[in-house]
Short mmCIF file of C-alpha atoms in Angstrom, two decimals:
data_model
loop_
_atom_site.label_atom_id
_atom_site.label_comp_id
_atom_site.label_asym_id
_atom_site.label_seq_id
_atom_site.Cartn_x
_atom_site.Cartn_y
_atom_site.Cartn_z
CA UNK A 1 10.38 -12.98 5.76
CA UNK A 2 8.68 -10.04 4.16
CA UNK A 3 10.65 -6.95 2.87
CA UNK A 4 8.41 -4.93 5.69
CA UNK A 5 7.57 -6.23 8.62
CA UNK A 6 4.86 -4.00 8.94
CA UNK A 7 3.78 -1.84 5.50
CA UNK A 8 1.91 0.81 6.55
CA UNK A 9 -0.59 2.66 3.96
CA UNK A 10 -2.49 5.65 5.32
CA UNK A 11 -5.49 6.52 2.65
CA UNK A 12 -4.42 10.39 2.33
CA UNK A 13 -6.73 10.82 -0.87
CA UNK A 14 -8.19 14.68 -1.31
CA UNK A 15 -11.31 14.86 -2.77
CA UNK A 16 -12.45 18.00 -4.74
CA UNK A 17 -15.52 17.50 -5.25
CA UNK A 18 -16.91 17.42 -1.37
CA UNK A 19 -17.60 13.99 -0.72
CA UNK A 20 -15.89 12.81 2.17
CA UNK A 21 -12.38 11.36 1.85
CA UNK A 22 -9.52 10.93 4.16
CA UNK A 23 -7.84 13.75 3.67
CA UNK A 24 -10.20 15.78 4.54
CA UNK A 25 -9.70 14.28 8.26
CA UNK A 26 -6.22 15.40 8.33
CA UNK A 27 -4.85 12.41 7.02
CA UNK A 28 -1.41 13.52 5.99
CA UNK A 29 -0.81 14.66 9.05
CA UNK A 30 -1.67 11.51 10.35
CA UNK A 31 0.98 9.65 8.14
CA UNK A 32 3.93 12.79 8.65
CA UNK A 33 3.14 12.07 12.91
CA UNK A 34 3.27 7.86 12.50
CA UNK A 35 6.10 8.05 10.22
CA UNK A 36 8.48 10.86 12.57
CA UNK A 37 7.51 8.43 15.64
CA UNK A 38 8.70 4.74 14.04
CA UNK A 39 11.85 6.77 12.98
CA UNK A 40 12.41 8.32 16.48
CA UNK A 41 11.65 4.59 17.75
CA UNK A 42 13.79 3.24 15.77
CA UNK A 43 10.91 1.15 13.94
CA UNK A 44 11.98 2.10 10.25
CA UNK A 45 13.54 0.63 7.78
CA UNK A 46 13.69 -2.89 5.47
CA UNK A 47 13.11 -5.69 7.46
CA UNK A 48 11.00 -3.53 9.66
CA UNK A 49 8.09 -0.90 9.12
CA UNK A 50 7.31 1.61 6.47
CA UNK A 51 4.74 4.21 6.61
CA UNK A 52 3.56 5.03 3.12
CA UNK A 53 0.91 7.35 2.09
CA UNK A 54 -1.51 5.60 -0.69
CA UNK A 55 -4.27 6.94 -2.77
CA UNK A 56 -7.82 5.76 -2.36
CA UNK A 57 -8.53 2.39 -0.56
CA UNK A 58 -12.11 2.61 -1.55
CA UNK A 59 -13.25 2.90 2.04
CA UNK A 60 -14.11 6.12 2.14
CA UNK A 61 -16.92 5.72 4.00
CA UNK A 62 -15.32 4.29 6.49
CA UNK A 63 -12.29 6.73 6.92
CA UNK A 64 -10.08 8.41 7.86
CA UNK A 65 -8.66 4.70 7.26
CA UNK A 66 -4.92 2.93 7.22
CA UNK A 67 -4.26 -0.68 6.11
CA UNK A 68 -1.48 -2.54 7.66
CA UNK A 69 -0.07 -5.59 5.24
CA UNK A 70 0.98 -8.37 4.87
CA UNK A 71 -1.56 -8.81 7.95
CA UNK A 72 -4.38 -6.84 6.14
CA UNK A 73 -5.45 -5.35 8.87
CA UNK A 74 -7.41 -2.03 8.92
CA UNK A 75 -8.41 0.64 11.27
CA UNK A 76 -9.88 3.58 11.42
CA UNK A 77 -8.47 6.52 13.65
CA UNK A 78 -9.22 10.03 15.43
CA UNK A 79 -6.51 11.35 16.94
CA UNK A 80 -3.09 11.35 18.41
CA UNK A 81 -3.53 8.97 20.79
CA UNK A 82 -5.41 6.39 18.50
CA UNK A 83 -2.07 6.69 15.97
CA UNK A 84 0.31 6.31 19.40
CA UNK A 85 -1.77 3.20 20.08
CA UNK A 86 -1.29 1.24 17.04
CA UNK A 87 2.29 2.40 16.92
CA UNK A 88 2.47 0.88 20.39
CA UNK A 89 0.30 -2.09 20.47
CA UNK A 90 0.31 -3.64 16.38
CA UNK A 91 3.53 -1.97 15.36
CA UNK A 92 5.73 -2.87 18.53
CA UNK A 93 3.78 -5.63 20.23
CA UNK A 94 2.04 -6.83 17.08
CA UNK A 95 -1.21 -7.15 18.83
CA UNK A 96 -4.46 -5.71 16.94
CA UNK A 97 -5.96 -2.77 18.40
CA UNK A 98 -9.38 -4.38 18.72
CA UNK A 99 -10.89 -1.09 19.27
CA UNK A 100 -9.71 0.73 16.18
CA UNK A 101 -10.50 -2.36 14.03
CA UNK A 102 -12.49 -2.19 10.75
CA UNK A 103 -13.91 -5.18 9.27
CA UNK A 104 -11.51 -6.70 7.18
CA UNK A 105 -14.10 -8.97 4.98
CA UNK A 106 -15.10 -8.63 1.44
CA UNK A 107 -18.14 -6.32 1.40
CA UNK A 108 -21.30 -8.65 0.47
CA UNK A 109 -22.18 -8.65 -3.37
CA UNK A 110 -25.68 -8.26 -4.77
CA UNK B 1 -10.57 -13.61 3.91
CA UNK B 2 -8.87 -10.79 2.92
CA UNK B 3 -10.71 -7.42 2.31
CA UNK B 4 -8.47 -6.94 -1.53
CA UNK B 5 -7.55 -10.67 -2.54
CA UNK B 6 -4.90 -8.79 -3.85
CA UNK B 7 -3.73 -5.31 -3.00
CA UNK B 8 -1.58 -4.12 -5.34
CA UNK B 9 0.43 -0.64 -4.65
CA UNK B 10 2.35 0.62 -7.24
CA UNK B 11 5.10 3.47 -6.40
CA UNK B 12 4.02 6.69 -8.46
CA UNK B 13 6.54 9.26 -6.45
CA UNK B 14 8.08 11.73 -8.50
CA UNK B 15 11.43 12.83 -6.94
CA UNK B 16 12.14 16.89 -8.36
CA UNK B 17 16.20 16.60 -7.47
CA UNK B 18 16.84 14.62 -10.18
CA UNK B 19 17.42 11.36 -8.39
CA UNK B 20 16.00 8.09 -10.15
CA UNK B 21 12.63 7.65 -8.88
CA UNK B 22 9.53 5.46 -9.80
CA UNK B 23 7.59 7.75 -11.96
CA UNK B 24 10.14 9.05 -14.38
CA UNK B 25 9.36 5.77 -15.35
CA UNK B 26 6.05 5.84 -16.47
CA UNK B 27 4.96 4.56 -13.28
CA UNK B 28 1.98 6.73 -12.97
CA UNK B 29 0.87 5.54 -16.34
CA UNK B 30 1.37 2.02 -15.91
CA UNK B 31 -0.65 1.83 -12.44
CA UNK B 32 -3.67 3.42 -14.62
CA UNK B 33 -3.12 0.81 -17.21
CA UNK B 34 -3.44 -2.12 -14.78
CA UNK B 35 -5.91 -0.32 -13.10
CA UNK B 36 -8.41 0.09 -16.18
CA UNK B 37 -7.17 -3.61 -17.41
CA UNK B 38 -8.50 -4.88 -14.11
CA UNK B 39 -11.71 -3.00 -14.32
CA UNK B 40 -12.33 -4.41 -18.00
CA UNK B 41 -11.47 -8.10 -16.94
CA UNK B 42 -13.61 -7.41 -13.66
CA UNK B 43 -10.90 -8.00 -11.23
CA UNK B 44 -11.57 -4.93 -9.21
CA UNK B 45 -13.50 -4.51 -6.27
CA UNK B 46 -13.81 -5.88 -2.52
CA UNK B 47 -12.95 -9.60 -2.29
CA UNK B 48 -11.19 -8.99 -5.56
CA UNK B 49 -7.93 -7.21 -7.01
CA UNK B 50 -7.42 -2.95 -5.89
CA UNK B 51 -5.06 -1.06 -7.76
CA UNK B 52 -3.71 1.76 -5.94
CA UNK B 53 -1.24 4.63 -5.98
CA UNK B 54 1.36 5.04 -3.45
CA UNK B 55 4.23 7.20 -2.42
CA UNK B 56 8.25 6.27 -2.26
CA UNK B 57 8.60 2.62 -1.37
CA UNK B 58 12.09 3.08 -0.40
CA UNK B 59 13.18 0.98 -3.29
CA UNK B 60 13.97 3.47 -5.49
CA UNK B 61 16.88 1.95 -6.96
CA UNK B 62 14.98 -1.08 -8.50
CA UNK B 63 12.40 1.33 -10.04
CA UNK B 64 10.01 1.52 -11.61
CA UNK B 65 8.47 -1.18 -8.13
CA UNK B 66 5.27 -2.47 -7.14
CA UNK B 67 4.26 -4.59 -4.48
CA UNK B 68 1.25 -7.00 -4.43
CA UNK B 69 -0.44 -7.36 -0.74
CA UNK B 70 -1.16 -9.70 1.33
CA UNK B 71 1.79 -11.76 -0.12
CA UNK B 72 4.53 -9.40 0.19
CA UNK B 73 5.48 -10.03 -3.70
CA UNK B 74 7.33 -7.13 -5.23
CA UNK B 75 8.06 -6.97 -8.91
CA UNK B 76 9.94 -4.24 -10.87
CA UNK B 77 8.27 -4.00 -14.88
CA UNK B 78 9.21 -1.87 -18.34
CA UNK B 79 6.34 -2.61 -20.72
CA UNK B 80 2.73 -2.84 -21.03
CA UNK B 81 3.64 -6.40 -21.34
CA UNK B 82 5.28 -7.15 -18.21
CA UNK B 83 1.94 -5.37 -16.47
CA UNK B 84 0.05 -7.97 -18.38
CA UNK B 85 2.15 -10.73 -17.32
CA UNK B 86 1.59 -9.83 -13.72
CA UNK B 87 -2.46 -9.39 -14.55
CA UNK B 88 -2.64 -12.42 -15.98
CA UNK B 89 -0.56 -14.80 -14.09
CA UNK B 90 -0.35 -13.16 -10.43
CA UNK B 91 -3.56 -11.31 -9.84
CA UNK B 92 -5.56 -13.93 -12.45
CA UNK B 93 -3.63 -17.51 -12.17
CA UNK B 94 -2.16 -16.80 -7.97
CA UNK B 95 1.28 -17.57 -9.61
CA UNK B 96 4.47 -15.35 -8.83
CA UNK B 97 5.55 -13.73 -12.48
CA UNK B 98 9.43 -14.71 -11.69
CA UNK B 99 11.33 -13.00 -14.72
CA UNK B 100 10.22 -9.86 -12.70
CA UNK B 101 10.41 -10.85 -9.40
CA UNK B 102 12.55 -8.46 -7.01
CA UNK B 103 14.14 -9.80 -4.04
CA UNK B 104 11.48 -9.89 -0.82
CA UNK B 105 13.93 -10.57 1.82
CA UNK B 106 15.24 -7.76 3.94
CA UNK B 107 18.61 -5.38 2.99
CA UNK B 108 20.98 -6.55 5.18
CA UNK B 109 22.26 -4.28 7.77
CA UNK B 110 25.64 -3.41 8.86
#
């Protein structure tokens, strides 16, 4: 049994130098909302979920992005509702949220 | 497949109330270690090893932690050479370093 259930890692990287990064798509935020719901829900805690913020994840291109482990899954997300939805559906009834999905394979090599 | 073979997060918070917390002990300096280590040995990249930053993982009191995604395998270190240990038989040779190993299993609750 893992340590988290569900361990949470929302991208909340700032970049200075105006290239896109997740921050920039209010990304902390993002974390602060997920993280105040799963404790109001009761959803935090070992042996249950954590909601970390995490430096780059290197999909930047790709982002605002969040990477749930041990499943590896990753989304992508826009708003409120998006955030309530994978509290809801992955976090709670540990279903993906097909439409928020990212590709979780290897980028192809050269 | 996963997108990081391994996705390893290593706790860089910096508590300012004086409480023991991950980067008092060098934690910052050891995930840049690992981090440039992996990059030499080319580890890094998608389909390969990531080396990221992250905040409190709620562990604080088996600091300095880090935890190595998708397997859920959390190790505490001191030294450049227990980071080495954990490059070279974990992310390199896929076997758990167990002199550092912390306990995975949930805290149990009351």
């Amino acid at each position: 049994m893992a340590y988290f259930s569900h361990h949470v890692f929302f991208c909340t990287n700032q970049r200075e130098d105006g290239r896109q990064s997740c921050n920039q798509c209010g990304a902390a935020d993002a974390r602060a909302y997920v993280k105040q719901r799963c404790k109001e829900l009761g959803l935090s805690g070992s042996g249950k979920a954590r909601i970390n913020t995490a430096g780059c994840l290197d999909r930047c291109e790709l982002g605002p992005v969040v990477v749930v482990y041990p499943e590896g899954v990753w989304y992508t997300y826009v708003d409120w509702e998006d955030l309530d939805e994978i509290i809801e559906q992955h976090l709670i009834g540990g279903r993906v949220v097909e439409r928020l999905l990212l590709d979780a394979s290897p980028a192809p090599t050269d």
